[in-house]
Each structure stands twice: as structure tokens, then as C-alpha cells.
XYZ file of C-alpha atoms in Angstrom:
693
model
C 3.241 37.020 -23.229
C 3.576 33.684 -23.663
C 2.186 31.501 -26.161
C -0.086 29.789 -23.011
C -1.458 32.915 -22.055
C -2.799 33.492 -25.291
C -4.516 30.825 -25.528
C -8.018 29.556 -24.660
C -9.842 26.464 -24.575
C -11.639 24.556 -26.784
C -13.563 21.618 -25.805
C -10.562 20.221 -24.338
C -10.320 16.685 -22.206
C -13.288 15.870 -20.525
C -13.411 13.118 -17.809
C -16.779 12.251 -16.529
C -17.441 9.767 -13.937
C -19.244 6.346 -15.070
C -19.523 4.893 -11.815
C -23.605 5.232 -11.737
C -26.459 3.323 -13.344
C -24.780 -0.570 -13.110
C -26.119 -3.537 -12.697
C -24.479 -6.997 -11.706
C -25.229 -10.298 -11.982
C -23.166 -13.494 -10.774
C -22.315 -15.094 -13.191
C -21.303 -17.831 -14.628
C -24.496 -17.761 -17.411
C -24.328 -20.909 -19.852
C -25.020 -19.041 -22.394
C -22.651 -16.921 -25.059
C -22.611 -13.232 -23.094
C -22.506 -10.858 -26.371
C -24.972 -12.051 -27.881
C -27.150 -13.218 -25.235
C -27.508 -10.587 -22.765
C -31.094 -9.859 -23.213
C -32.621 -13.186 -22.268
C -30.606 -13.897 -19.076
C -33.936 -12.851 -17.115
C -34.684 -9.727 -15.079
C -32.632 -10.865 -11.825
C -30.369 -8.180 -12.304
C -29.139 -5.675 -9.528
C -28.427 -2.770 -9.423
C -24.897 -1.405 -8.238
C -22.746 1.298 -7.691
C -19.121 1.198 -8.697
C -16.814 0.688 -6.780
C -18.097 -3.025 -5.785
C -16.677 -5.746 -5.141
C -19.264 -9.372 -5.062
C -16.896 -11.064 -2.121
C -17.161 -8.339 1.114
C -18.508 -10.786 2.723
C -17.894 -14.419 1.944
C -14.306 -14.095 1.202
C -13.795 -12.487 4.689
C -16.006 -14.802 6.611
C -15.418 -18.571 4.962
C -12.446 -20.824 4.890
C -12.156 -21.747 1.576
C -15.062 -21.220 0.190
C -16.017 -18.000 -1.582
C -16.845 -17.084 -4.964
C -14.107 -16.588 -7.722
C -15.590 -16.791 -11.088
C -16.830 -14.716 -13.442
C -19.817 -11.579 -12.923
C -20.832 -9.083 -15.563
C -22.083 -6.036 -15.326
C -24.220 -3.842 -17.822
C -24.848 -0.121 -17.854
C -27.010 1.453 -21.169
C -25.262 4.235 -22.156
C -26.689 7.216 -23.863
C -24.134 8.666 -26.589
C -24.784 12.349 -27.166
C -24.892 13.526 -30.718
C -22.007 16.563 -29.708
C -19.325 13.166 -29.621
C -19.899 13.024 -33.740
C -15.628 13.546 -34.865
C -14.642 13.406 -30.831
C -12.119 9.995 -29.312
C -13.684 8.206 -26.947
C -12.375 6.230 -23.773
C -13.688 4.254 -21.580
C -10.587 4.043 -18.033
C -11.000 1.623 -15.240
C -8.888 2.074 -11.908
C -9.205 -1.576 -11.257
C -11.215 -4.800 -12.252
C -10.535 -7.555 -10.348
C -9.049 -9.912 -11.349
C -9.687 -9.671 -15.536
C -12.022 -8.021 -17.449
C -13.663 -8.326 -21.225
C -15.506 -5.373 -22.053
C -18.190 -5.341 -24.925
C -19.882 -2.633 -26.317
C -22.916 -3.628 -28.253
C -21.839 -6.839 -28.186
C -18.780 -6.050 -29.593
C -15.786 -7.323 -28.206
C -13.598 -3.507 -27.304
C -11.106 -4.805 -25.040
C -9.587 -7.021 -22.073
C -7.184 -7.066 -19.647
C -5.366 -9.411 -17.181
C -4.464 -8.161 -13.671
C -6.767 -7.005 -11.072
C -5.126 -4.257 -9.573
C -3.328 -1.882 -12.270
C -5.546 0.690 -14.271
C -6.477 -0.218 -17.647
C -7.788 2.449 -20.583
C -9.481 0.897 -23.719
C -10.831 3.414 -26.823
C -14.507 2.863 -28.180
C -16.160 5.611 -29.989
C -16.018 2.725 -33.331
C -18.064 0.912 -31.558
C -20.651 3.589 -30.113
C -23.635 4.163 -31.790
C -23.778 8.217 -31.477
C -26.743 9.373 -30.359
C -28.400 6.506 -29.057
C -28.343 4.074 -26.746
C -25.231 1.244 -26.142
C -25.070 -1.564 -24.023
C -21.921 -1.856 -21.876
C -21.284 -5.458 -20.758
C -17.802 -6.229 -18.609
C -17.294 -9.682 -17.497
C -14.927 -9.993 -15.044
C -13.465 -12.724 -13.725
C -11.515 -13.281 -10.005
C -10.297 -17.099 -10.124
C -6.972 -18.158 -9.984
C -4.906 -18.343 -13.328
C -1.303 -19.923 -13.784
C -0.680 -17.162 -16.359
C -2.114 -13.569 -14.050
C -0.099 -12.775 -10.890
C -1.161 -13.558 -8.193
C -2.128 -17.166 -9.243
C -3.452 -18.062 -6.021
C -5.556 -16.076 -3.031
C -3.345 -18.009 -0.830
C -1.316 -14.974 1.029
C -4.885 -12.384 0.016
C -7.904 -12.443 -0.942
C -8.464 -11.491 -5.086
C -11.468 -9.409 -4.554
C -14.249 -9.986 -7.841
C -15.745 -7.028 -9.508
C -15.161 -3.679 -10.422
C -13.975 -2.604 -7.322
C -12.620 1.485 -8.402
C -14.014 4.176 -10.029
C -14.250 4.113 -14.128
C -14.020 7.201 -16.240
C -14.776 8.394 -19.217
C -12.625 10.128 -21.210
C -13.499 12.368 -24.184
C -10.452 14.258 -26.453
C -10.311 15.554 -29.854
C -8.751 14.318 -32.414
C -5.345 14.680 -31.519
C -4.243 14.300 -27.669
C -1.858 13.295 -24.867
C -1.808 9.520 -25.056
C -4.410 8.002 -23.190
C -3.793 4.334 -23.419
C 0.151 4.091 -23.293
C -0.771 1.352 -20.623
C -3.809 3.833 -18.856
C -0.390 6.331 -17.675
C -1.548 10.228 -17.966
C 0.889 9.524 -20.715
C 3.565 12.331 -19.721
C 7.274 11.011 -18.087
C 8.916 13.355 -15.409
C 12.262 13.236 -14.803
C 14.730 15.175 -12.644
C 18.535 14.956 -11.816
C 21.072 16.847 -10.143
C 18.578 17.675 -7.706
C 19.740 20.522 -4.801
C 19.515 23.301 -2.813
C 20.792 25.077 -5.761
C 19.196 23.840 -8.566
C 17.737 21.108 -10.358
C 17.404 19.824 -13.789
C 13.664 18.475 -15.060
C 12.500 16.723 -18.127
C 8.861 16.147 -19.231
C 8.323 13.953 -22.144
C 4.970 13.758 -23.308
C 3.557 11.491 -25.977
C 1.389 12.516 -28.166
C -1.097 10.691 -30.656
C -2.930 11.687 -33.776
C -6.891 9.880 -34.756
C -6.579 11.711 -37.499
C -5.995 10.528 -41.308
C -4.097 13.549 -42.123
C -1.056 15.092 -40.586
C -1.752 18.018 -37.799
C -0.158 20.420 -36.966
C -0.187 21.539 -33.349
C 2.421 23.022 -30.797
C 3.163 21.212 -27.179
C 3.023 23.459 -23.766
C 4.254 22.819 -21.038
C 4.336 24.477 -18.488
C 5.894 24.166 -14.347
C 3.672 26.288 -11.417
C 4.397 26.158 -7.764
C 2.268 24.538 -5.295
C 0.772 28.440 -4.902
C -0.436 28.931 -8.515
C 2.818 31.115 -9.132
C 4.828 30.123 -13.512
C 7.672 29.458 -12.817
C 8.861 27.721 -15.714
C 7.601 27.328 -19.830
C 8.065 25.972 -22.869
C 6.442 25.056 -26.402
C 7.556 23.569 -29.247
C 5.595 23.244 -32.671
C 4.511 19.824 -34.135
C 3.568 18.883 -37.176
C 1.868 14.947 -35.570
C 1.499 11.822 -37.711
C -1.171 10.089 -37.911
C 1.166 6.671 -37.873
C 1.769 5.896 -33.929
C 2.263 7.341 -30.867
C 5.052 9.662 -30.151
C 6.804 11.159 -27.525
C 8.547 14.907 -27.492
C 10.566 16.230 -24.436
C 11.434 19.788 -22.676
C 13.889 20.538 -20.393
C 13.835 23.059 -17.294
C 16.611 23.790 -15.170
C 15.203 25.387 -11.996
C 17.188 27.381 -9.375
C 16.963 28.086 -6.058
C 14.355 25.053 -5.992
C 11.976 24.395 -2.955
C 12.435 20.744 -2.112
C 10.017 17.696 -1.782
C 11.235 16.799 1.689
C 8.991 13.939 3.411
C 6.789 14.468 6.169
C 8.380 17.681 6.901
C 7.070 19.584 4.218
C 5.985 17.455 1.307
C 6.148 20.430 -1.249
C 4.703 20.323 -4.854
C 5.063 22.216 -7.766
C 2.858 20.697 -10.763
C 3.622 20.278 -14.389
C 0.487 21.194 -16.783
C 0.729 19.583 -20.279
C -1.289 21.161 -23.043
C -1.385 20.361 -26.664
C -2.743 23.731 -28.461
C -4.277 24.008 -32.092
C -5.140 27.281 -34.033
C -4.706 29.013 -30.337
C -6.743 27.033 -28.477
C -5.719 23.868 -25.895
C -7.682 20.900 -27.231
C -5.990 19.001 -24.069
C -4.481 18.925 -21.310
C -3.349 16.996 -18.402
C -1.450 18.655 -14.644
C 0.709 15.721 -13.028
C 2.869 16.689 -9.779
C 6.214 17.521 -9.021
C 7.666 16.643 -5.756
C 11.844 17.893 -6.462
C 13.792 15.297 -4.264
C 16.972 12.582 -4.322
C 16.342 9.359 -2.908
C 20.234 7.092 -1.710
C 20.442 4.178 0.244
C 23.504 3.759 1.830
C 24.333 0.313 2.581
C 25.430 0.037 6.142
C 24.369 3.448 7.207
C 20.697 4.834 6.132
C 18.659 6.246 3.718
C 18.669 10.050 2.884
C 16.397 12.337 1.843
C 17.968 15.266 -0.412
C 21.491 14.267 1.444
C 19.922 14.386 4.993
C 19.840 10.986 6.787
C 15.880 10.104 7.018
C 13.884 7.957 9.463
C 12.368 5.169 7.774
C 9.242 3.933 9.824
C 7.231 1.944 7.997
C 4.221 0.086 7.955
C 2.761 -2.298 5.367
C -1.094 -1.983 4.472
C -3.565 -4.629 2.886
C -6.059 -2.004 1.259
C -9.491 -3.731 2.473
C -11.754 -3.230 4.751
C -13.946 -5.145 6.992
C -18.017 -5.479 4.917
C -16.650 -3.710 2.372
C -13.375 -5.537 0.853
C -11.488 -3.938 -2.005
C -14.501 -1.496 -2.705
C -13.001 2.007 -1.168
C -13.940 5.180 -1.291
C -11.214 8.262 -1.008
C -12.676 8.297 2.493
C -11.637 5.291 3.070
C -8.154 5.692 2.246
C -8.326 9.246 3.920
C -9.157 7.188 7.273
C -5.553 4.716 6.715
C -3.602 7.404 5.880
C -4.950 9.148 8.382
C -4.193 6.016 11.154
C -0.598 5.835 9.036
C 0.249 8.836 9.700
C -0.769 9.334 13.566
C 1.423 6.590 14.446
C 4.388 8.310 13.072
C 4.873 6.371 9.918
C 7.063 7.683 7.109
C 7.612 5.763 4.855
C 4.545 2.594 3.379
C 4.794 -0.819 1.689
C 1.573 -1.427 -0.182
C 1.648 -4.367 -0.241
C 1.270 -6.575 -2.277
C -0.522 -4.895 -5.210
C -0.868 -1.842 -7.027
C -2.933 0.342 -5.353
C -5.661 3.396 -5.868
C -4.436 5.957 -7.779
C -5.730 8.241 -4.923
C -3.992 6.451 -1.795
C -0.562 7.594 -4.164
C -1.572 11.146 -4.716
C -2.327 11.542 -0.965
C 1.202 10.212 0.173
C 2.708 12.421 -2.743
C 1.077 15.748 -0.835
C 1.455 14.344 3.209
C 5.289 13.286 2.416
C 4.902 9.851 2.754
C 7.798 7.653 1.299
C 6.547 4.793 -0.841
C 7.373 1.072 -1.571
C 5.150 0.240 -4.326
C 4.934 -2.828 -5.706
C 3.330 -5.644 -8.113
C 0.989 -9.307 -6.778
C 4.080 -11.595 -7.600
C 3.792 -13.629 -4.736
C 4.233 -16.732 -3.272
C 4.395 -19.407 -5.680
C 5.470 -19.841 -9.605
C 3.479 -22.105 -12.552
C 5.588 -20.657 -15.291
C 2.972 -19.111 -16.894
C 2.786 -15.883 -15.215
C 6.244 -14.122 -16.785
C 4.547 -12.101 -20.063
C 1.831 -10.873 -17.170
C 4.386 -9.840 -14.456
C 6.177 -8.231 -17.148
C 2.843 -6.644 -18.210
C 1.827 -5.681 -14.360
C 4.860 -4.578 -13.149
C 5.182 -2.424 -17.048
C 1.484 -0.223 -15.852
C 2.477 0.325 -11.708
C 5.748 2.307 -12.869
C 4.036 4.116 -16.201
C 0.469 5.042 -14.260
C 2.481 5.956 -11.093
C 5.381 7.092 -12.750
C 5.417 10.798 -11.119
C 4.682 10.045 -8.070
C 7.594 11.929 -6.205
C 6.405 9.512 -3.207
C 7.979 6.550 -4.663
C 10.985 5.653 -3.775
C 10.907 0.998 -4.884
C 9.518 -0.941 -7.070
C 8.774 -3.933 -5.916
C 9.321 -7.167 -8.219
C 8.668 -10.075 -6.121
C 7.907 -11.106 -2.441
C 8.918 -14.430 -1.396
C 8.762 -16.150 -4.506
C 10.573 -19.618 -4.390
C 10.906 -23.207 -6.442
C 12.135 -23.481 -9.114
C 14.283 -21.130 -7.867
C 16.221 -20.836 -11.121
C 13.246 -19.714 -13.213
C 11.977 -17.334 -10.095
C 15.628 -15.823 -10.476
C 15.919 -15.557 -14.081
C 11.808 -13.355 -14.177
C 12.954 -11.252 -11.118
C 16.086 -10.166 -13.268
C 13.950 -9.860 -15.772
C 11.529 -7.365 -14.161
C 14.867 -5.825 -12.771
C 15.840 -4.844 -16.070
C 12.668 -3.645 -17.358
C 12.198 -1.506 -14.213
C 15.299 0.201 -15.195
C 14.601 0.588 -18.528
C 11.120 2.238 -17.996
C 12.767 4.174 -15.041
C 16.798 4.327 -14.458
C 16.096 6.603 -11.611
C 14.322 4.463 -8.859
C 15.161 1.139 -6.638
C 14.451 -1.967 -7.847
C 13.644 -4.317 -4.608
C 12.504 -8.439 -3.876
C 11.791 -9.912 -0.986
C 12.871 -13.580 0.795
C 11.386 -15.251 3.501
C 14.055 -17.119 4.189
C 16.592 -14.480 6.187
C 19.509 -16.242 4.255
C 21.381 -13.427 1.629
C 22.935 -16.175 -0.140
C 19.643 -17.576 -0.916
C 19.557 -18.564 -4.788
C 16.315 -16.353 -5.434
C 18.516 -13.477 -4.056
C 20.621 -10.696 -5.483
C 18.532 -9.920 -8.643
C 17.457 -6.134 -7.735
C 19.004 -3.075 -6.183
C 17.943 -3.834 -2.506
C 17.117 -7.437 -0.582
C 14.511 -7.428 1.131
C 13.637 -10.134 3.746
C 10.785 -10.837 5.713
C 11.342 -12.132 8.749
C 8.936 -13.869 12.112
C 11.428 -14.537 15.428
C 9.529 -16.071 18.174
C 6.490 -16.284 15.712
C 6.815 -18.347 12.592
C 10.116 -19.251 13.580
C 12.899 -19.422 16.615
C 12.316 -17.273 19.717
C 11.444 -13.447 19.372
C 14.903 -12.873 20.386
C 17.289 -14.954 17.963
C 16.433 -11.400 16.014
C 19.982 -10.383 17.199
C 22.431 -12.831 16.106
C 20.771 -12.870 12.487
C 20.959 -9.036 11.946
C 24.197 -9.075 13.523
C 25.180 -11.542 11.242
C 24.464 -10.729 8.406
C 25.924 -6.908 8.963
C 29.534 -8.755 9.471
C 29.393 -10.796 6.300
C 27.688 -8.552 3.887
C 28.226 -5.176 4.997
C 28.161 -3.838 1.668
C 24.451 -4.781 0.656
C 21.379 -2.477 0.408
C 19.175 -4.574 3.258
C 15.642 -3.904 4.020
C 13.470 -5.908 6.751
C 10.471 -5.690 4.967
C 7.809 -7.316 7.036
C 7.917 -8.344 10.901
C 5.217 -8.856 13.473
C 3.207 -11.029 15.195
C -0.777 -11.687 15.146
C -2.989 -10.551 17.921
C -6.689 -11.750 18.445
C -7.884 -8.874 20.978
C -9.824 -11.403 22.530
C -7.352 -13.356 23.551
C -4.981 -12.588 26.187
C -2.374 -13.481 28.882
C 0.264 -12.619 31.050
C 2.191 -15.847 30.748
C 4.305 -15.389 27.748
C 7.609 -16.741 26.784
C 9.976 -16.483 24.286
C 7.794 -18.079 21.664
C 4.387 -18.756 20.376
C 2.785 -22.208 18.834
C 1.491 -19.937 16.158
C -0.433 -23.121 14.835
C -2.514 -23.349 17.593
C -5.628 -21.394 17.594
C -4.797 -18.297 20.922
C -3.317 -15.550 19.759
C -2.687 -12.778 22.615
C -2.863 -9.449 21.938
C 0.325 -9.015 24.499
C 2.298 -11.317 23.009
C 2.115 -9.363 19.671
C 3.007 -6.748 22.030
C 6.099 -8.479 23.358
C 7.668 -9.149 20.291
C 6.996 -5.491 18.834
C 8.864 -3.924 22.170
C 12.191 -5.956 21.617
C 12.213 -6.010 17.461
C 11.569 -2.366 17.243
C 14.110 -1.903 20.286
C 16.908 -3.858 17.264
C 15.792 -2.402 14.688
C 16.422 1.255 16.069
C 20.145 -0.049 17.263
C 21.394 -1.359 13.701
C 21.742 1.023 11.114
C 21.790 -1.747 8.673
C 18.443 -1.997 8.644
C 18.256 0.788 5.798
C 14.511 0.625 6.274
C 11.816 -1.757 8.227
C 8.122 -1.782 7.209
C 5.920 -4.112 10.300
C 3.609 -6.095 9.227
C 0.857 -4.889 8.873
C -1.470 -1.536 9.733
C -4.542 -3.686 9.627
C -5.961 -7.255 10.436
C -7.469 -7.799 6.296
C -8.578 -10.980 5.382
C -7.000 -14.544 3.539
C -9.534 -16.878 2.941
C -7.618 -19.830 2.265
C -6.594 -19.174 6.270
C -8.314 -20.471 9.072
C -6.117 -19.471 12.820
C -6.302 -17.105 15.856
C -9.789 -17.747 15.919
C -11.028 -15.917 13.608
C -11.804 -17.195 10.067
C -10.012 -16.295 6.858
C -8.034 -13.664 8.922
C -4.685 -11.921 9.162
C -4.758 -9.914 12.315
C -1.260 -9.231 12.544
C -2.018 -5.371 11.941
C -1.337 -2.886 14.741
C -5.847 -1.864 14.173
C -8.527 -4.354 13.565
C -10.150 -5.408 10.545
C -13.271 -3.042 11.200
C -10.526 -0.127 11.796
C -12.271 0.138 15.377
C -9.661 -1.415 17.587
C -6.206 0.170 18.361
C -4.141 -2.906 19.986
C -1.597 -2.004 22.248
C 1.616 -1.907 19.937
C -0.686 1.002 17.911
C 1.304 3.522 21.006
C 4.192 1.308 20.951
C 4.792 2.656 17.511
C 3.284 6.170 18.045
C 5.415 6.365 21.179
C 8.616 5.545 19.582
C 7.984 7.502 16.121
C 5.382 10.165 16.326
C 6.122 14.170 17.739
C 2.317 14.147 19.411
C 2.715 13.419 23.173
C 1.864 10.023 24.258
C 1.472 8.230 27.278
C -0.606 5.111 27.638
C -0.711 2.196 29.998
C -0.456 -1.378 28.145
C -3.283 -4.833 28.848
C -6.460 -2.644 29.113
C -8.172 -5.843 27.544
C -5.848 -8.139 29.479
C -8.779 -7.283 32.278
C -8.414 -10.397 34.434
C -5.114 -11.048 35.626
C -3.543 -14.087 35.748
C -1.612 -13.117 39.023
C -1.791 -10.784 42.001
C 1.908 -10.418 41.646
C 2.394 -8.686 37.920
C 4.109 -6.293 36.192
C 2.731 -2.570 34.519
C 4.173 -1.100 31.285
C 3.236 2.262 30.255
C 4.594 4.126 27.162
C 5.769 7.744 26.999
C 7.245 10.011 25.168
C 7.973 13.048 27.266
C 10.129 11.605 30.389
C 9.486 9.356 32.777
C 5.606 8.907 33.493
C 3.770 8.214 37.224
C 2.479 5.959 37.942
C -0.443 5.325 40.347
C -2.493 1.972 41.574
C -5.372 2.908 42.937
C -4.747 6.450 43.662
C -1.262 4.963 45.394
C 2.275 6.344 43.692
C 4.205 3.127 42.255
C 7.705 3.764 42.717
C 10.957 1.672 41.118
C 10.006 2.624 37.577
C 12.957 1.743 35.195
C 13.444 2.391 31.343
C 12.469 -0.899 29.224
C 13.711 -1.145 25.599
C 13.799 2.332 24.768
C 13.435 5.380 25.795
C 9.567 5.680 25.563
C 9.469 2.060 27.097
C 9.054 2.160 31.273
C 8.630 -0.926 33.336
C 7.125 -1.433 36.943
C 8.066 -4.906 38.330
C 6.506 -6.787 40.753
C 3.108 -4.519 41.645
C 1.104 -5.967 43.963
C -2.784 -6.650 42.880
C -5.527 -5.584 45.974
C -8.441 -7.984 45.437
C -11.008 -7.291 42.977
C -11.141 -4.066 41.380
C -7.575 -2.415 40.477
C -7.134 1.195 38.485
C -3.917 2.390 37.278
C -3.878 5.968 36.202
C -0.220 7.036 34.211
C 0.943 10.703 34.382
C 3.390 12.717 31.991
C 3.855 16.363 31.612
C 5.375 18.347 28.741
C 5.595 21.885 28.290
C 3.166 22.144 31.542
C 0.730 20.672 29.956
C -0.154 17.399 31.932
C -1.263 14.090 29.786
C -2.945 11.214 31.199
C -3.971 7.455 30.881
C -6.117 5.176 33.088
C -7.513 1.381 32.854
C -9.010 -0.938 35.377
C -7.984 -4.310 36.319
C -9.627 -6.660 38.455
C -7.577 -9.539 40.501
C -9.954 -12.341 41.844
C -7.277 -15.244 43.140
C -4.344 -16.755 40.585
C -5.717 -18.055 37.453
C -4.018 -20.441 34.590
C -5.438 -20.434 31.207
C -3.464 -23.443 29.297
C -0.448 -21.907 30.416
C 1.122 -25.368 29.030
C 1.319 -23.988 25.856
C 3.667 -21.604 26.137
C 7.396 -21.551 27.840
C 8.549 -19.540 30.981
C 5.017 -19.465 32.562
C 5.920 -16.554 34.798
C 7.092 -14.183 32.496
C 5.046 -11.209 32.208
C 4.094 -9.227 29.312
C 5.572 -6.172 30.564
C 8.793 -6.336 29.350
């Protein structure tokens, strides 16, 4: 019988939700907050964590939102049974800089709105009494904290992710190692035959004397069966944290195979003293091996794996960043339904819950820090710290394959290149086994900020911010021929779409700086660009921008204030744009038959085109009950177009039908035609080109 089977649980680690009972007051406050809270009056508002104060102004106003200090307070009665324990507060995310006070005493600070931080507070608490906890949160842009502005996205202020009270014995698995789990699992030589696993645990002794403990690491299958265990007696000194590693070799392991089979073992690390478990941490273990082969593709456990990618910003309409798990679950459900296999979580560290769900769903993740848009020369230390926090806090998630170092950061080029190289070195020191990536927005491999990471990624918006839609062909073919040995990823592409803007009259480019963003143009961009991506294995992974519309409080474009509308779904998550179904038809195994331009109801041309997406073979398309002929295949195997369809005056009903395994699937839309129209077509090229193809 193993040692772990003989032990019993004492008062092991307690992890208690600390999200209720908070009050909020908007700043700035002219008096010193630590000593003058009682003089601030009674205008505190009761709030529930997660909370942000920018859910309205940052989403509805152009460059007119409150960014600055706000305050949260809570009264905590510390029970007498915590005497002799170690007590910590762990914040999963505070936007963007935080100062934490207990009983007028500063106990900790944190710079960065997206990573967790943990503070030991036991010595500041009055045991058996009420304690006043005050958190100052400040989301004003600072030159020394990334992101250094609100330009690409808004940094919401507030305690917008959960807060936890953690209680341990004097000896514990380290809580304050960058707020990580204190457990780091590495895997080597992973194959169907065997896998080598190492479990490093950082231990901390808060007592003044050496302590005799035993560290027990046990591996379990997903079904709960013990696979292997390792115990190690330790004399834990009271000076500094200490790391201990257990090694395992698994025979014929069950591999984590992405969406096909996201199998998870679990690792339980226990600290045992006098036969009792005094601390315990559980972490996921997905056994897998990632490899990106230049010019060929992405390989998961030696098998070429499709990288159907989307990007995701976390904010929701009227909620901001203060999301609950149900919001993350909804977003992941949409991403799963569209058929994506990989997500770029842009442009910052996202919820711990989200990473865990990606582990269990089999989604492959690009995780990055918010080093974006602009440099000041003062952000280097903070960028490194945020990268260190990102890696340590998420080290054990099997879904993560790459750490993102920067996104479209340029002048001065030399400074950016040097800092990116330093970030790469830091990432490789913290985690030698994962890739790093940096992102260029110009599309030039020889750009001076490039070549400082394992993977070179580029953002390109042909037809939108530059050139014409089909210029993507020449660009990617040029990279293939000139730089065949580069690991290359297309990290963003797409176009904005206001679903209230509709037209048939589209050319090969659109003037993005104007206020007309037709959904039909977004559809056209994605139809062509995905068809090109699918033909070029040189693009090892691609990530469309974006899954969902999101807030950009420094922008005012496309007829909507403070909104980036490049999402496959609208900001309120109520409407899926046509492009959503384009990717679902191309990527998903679920049956899809879908008629495009359902919101482009008032038709401009009597002789028009009809587009259908079907992954069940050639569909039958009916107009007002009459079967249409001369259907042709478009850019991919799911793309079908009917040219020169003649509409009747008034109401027109289109119906598409496809069959799979004897079951019939249909889609139906209605168009109206009341004479030729010309909706400002002077702003478009090639007026007569239809959106369908």
C-alpha cells in the first residue's frame, strides 16, 4: 500500500470564494486612501465581483471613458481558528494596476490587468475581529505597464475576475510564486509507446524551524485510476522556497489528441506531515508533442493536424470584461461549433477557467502578453514580468503550444527587437519546450523587428487596410519562394462588417476609413482568403480576426462608436454573420447548408447571384418554388454559386436543400425586389461585381 493511501487529510488548503460583500466607489479621492476611508461618505455602491466600471462608457463613447483610480472595500471577520495559519488573497485579474490595503496597511501591489497575483496577508489581519480590506484599482494608461495605451482595445478597470482567500498550514506548496499553482509538469519523449514526465513542486516553510515533511506526487487516469506515485521525505528549511522534482515513465500512455481525443490525466501533489496531508494541489496532464515543420504544417503527436484558427477578445456587450464562467462557456461553444481547432487568445492573458476548458475540449492555444501597438522605452521590466506570470500560471495547460511575445510593435525598431529577443530568452528559460511567436503587421519577413522568436507571424488585411483581396496570392507565394525554411503563421486576416450595412455592389477593396462597412464585403474577403490559406501548407496555422466584435474606445468607424466589427458574431453574441457559416461549412463535421446575404433583403439588381455553403455535396436551390440550374462550385468544395438569377418583382423566396445519410437539410431566406437601386456605388470598384463570388 502506498504512503498516500495511508495518509489522512488534516486541515489542508482551504480555497474560499472572496467575491461577495464588496463595495465600490469611483475615484479619484482627494484624501490619502489608507487612513481616510471612513471620511469618504456613504456613497459606496454594493457590487459583486467580477466587476468593472467601464461596461458602458468604454463601449459607447469615443475617447470619453473613465480611466483612473477607483476603490473597493470589504469587511472581513477573521475567525479565531485561523490563528497559526497562513492566509493569502489571490486576485485572478484587476484592471490594470492594484494596491491592496488591510487595516490601513499596504500589503501588496501589482502592475498588469490580465495576470493573477497572490499576497500573503496573515500578519496584517486581526484574528477574531473585523478587518477592513481596500483595493485601489487604476486603469489609466502608464508608460511602464503594458499595454501602454487603450488604442487597440480598452483596458477595463476593476476587480473583474474572481478573488480567493487561501488558507494553508505553515508549510505549503508555494502560493506566491507569481501566483502559480507551485507545481510544474514537464513531459519529454512523448509517443504511443511511452512518455517521460517530471513534476517539480516548490515548497515554502513559514515556520522558524526546519520541518519534516513528505512530498507525494501521484498520477491518475481521467477515470481516477492511480497510474504511478512517488514519495520523498524532506527536511524543509525555513529560508526561501525550495523545489523538488519527481520523475515518472509511463508505458503506452493515452495521448491528448486535440479535439479528436482530449484525454487528461491529473497530477496530485500532496504535502504530508505526521501522516496527515497538510496541503494538496491538483493539476492537469495532457500527454502530447507539438511540432511545426516549415513549409509542411503543424504536427500533433506525429500526425499532421489542421490548425483552423480564430482570435478571441474577452469582452462582452454591456458586461465588459467582468465575465462569469457561463460567458466563457458560451464563447467556447460558438468556437467549437464553427469547427475551430486552435485559438489565439488576443492580446493578453485570459481567464484561468478558459484555459482549463480548452484543455478538456482539445482546443490548441496561443497565449500572449499585451505588448502591443506602441513602445515607450519604459515597459521592458513589466513586459518581462507579465510574460513570467503568464508562463508560470499556465505552465501545465496541455492546450497551450506557444507564448506570444509582441503584436505589431515597431518604432524604435532597435528597442523593440532587443526587448523581443529578451522576452524570447525569458520564455525559453522558463519553459524550454514550447514555441515563442512575434507578430508583424507589415508582411515583410526582412522587417527589423522580426526573427527574434521561434515562429514569425504576420497580420494581413488585403482588400481592407491594404491593396486588393486577391493580392494575398502574390504575397504568400513570394514568402514561400524566398523564405521556405521559416516557420510562418498568418495571425490575423479579415474585414469589418456592420450587419446593418448591406449591398451587392462590391469591388476588390473597400475604403475602411469611410463609414460604410457592408457585411457582404466581409463575406467576400473570407471566402477568398480561406481558399488561399487552405492551399498553402506554408501557412502552418491561420487565425481569422475575430470570433466576436469587441470594444475599441479610441475608434469611431463603420457607423458604430467604439467598436471593432471584424467578428464572426456581433458584440452582443446574438447574430452570426455569414462568414461564421462559411467557416463552419469548411471546418466542421456537422451538416451545413446555408444561403448567404439573408440580411441583404432589399435587392439592388434584378439579375443577381446566389451563394450557398454546403458540406454535403451540391445542394438544390429553388427560387419561388422553381429549381435553379447551372450551379457551379466556387473557391472551395463547400462553396456553390448560381450566376444570373432573375428575381421576380416583390417577394422572392430562396430555398436550399442538401442531403446526408438519407436526412434532408434545408435553409430558406426571403429577398425583396422593387426596381434597380444604386446605393452610393461610387465608393466601390467594379460596381457590377456581385458579392457571391
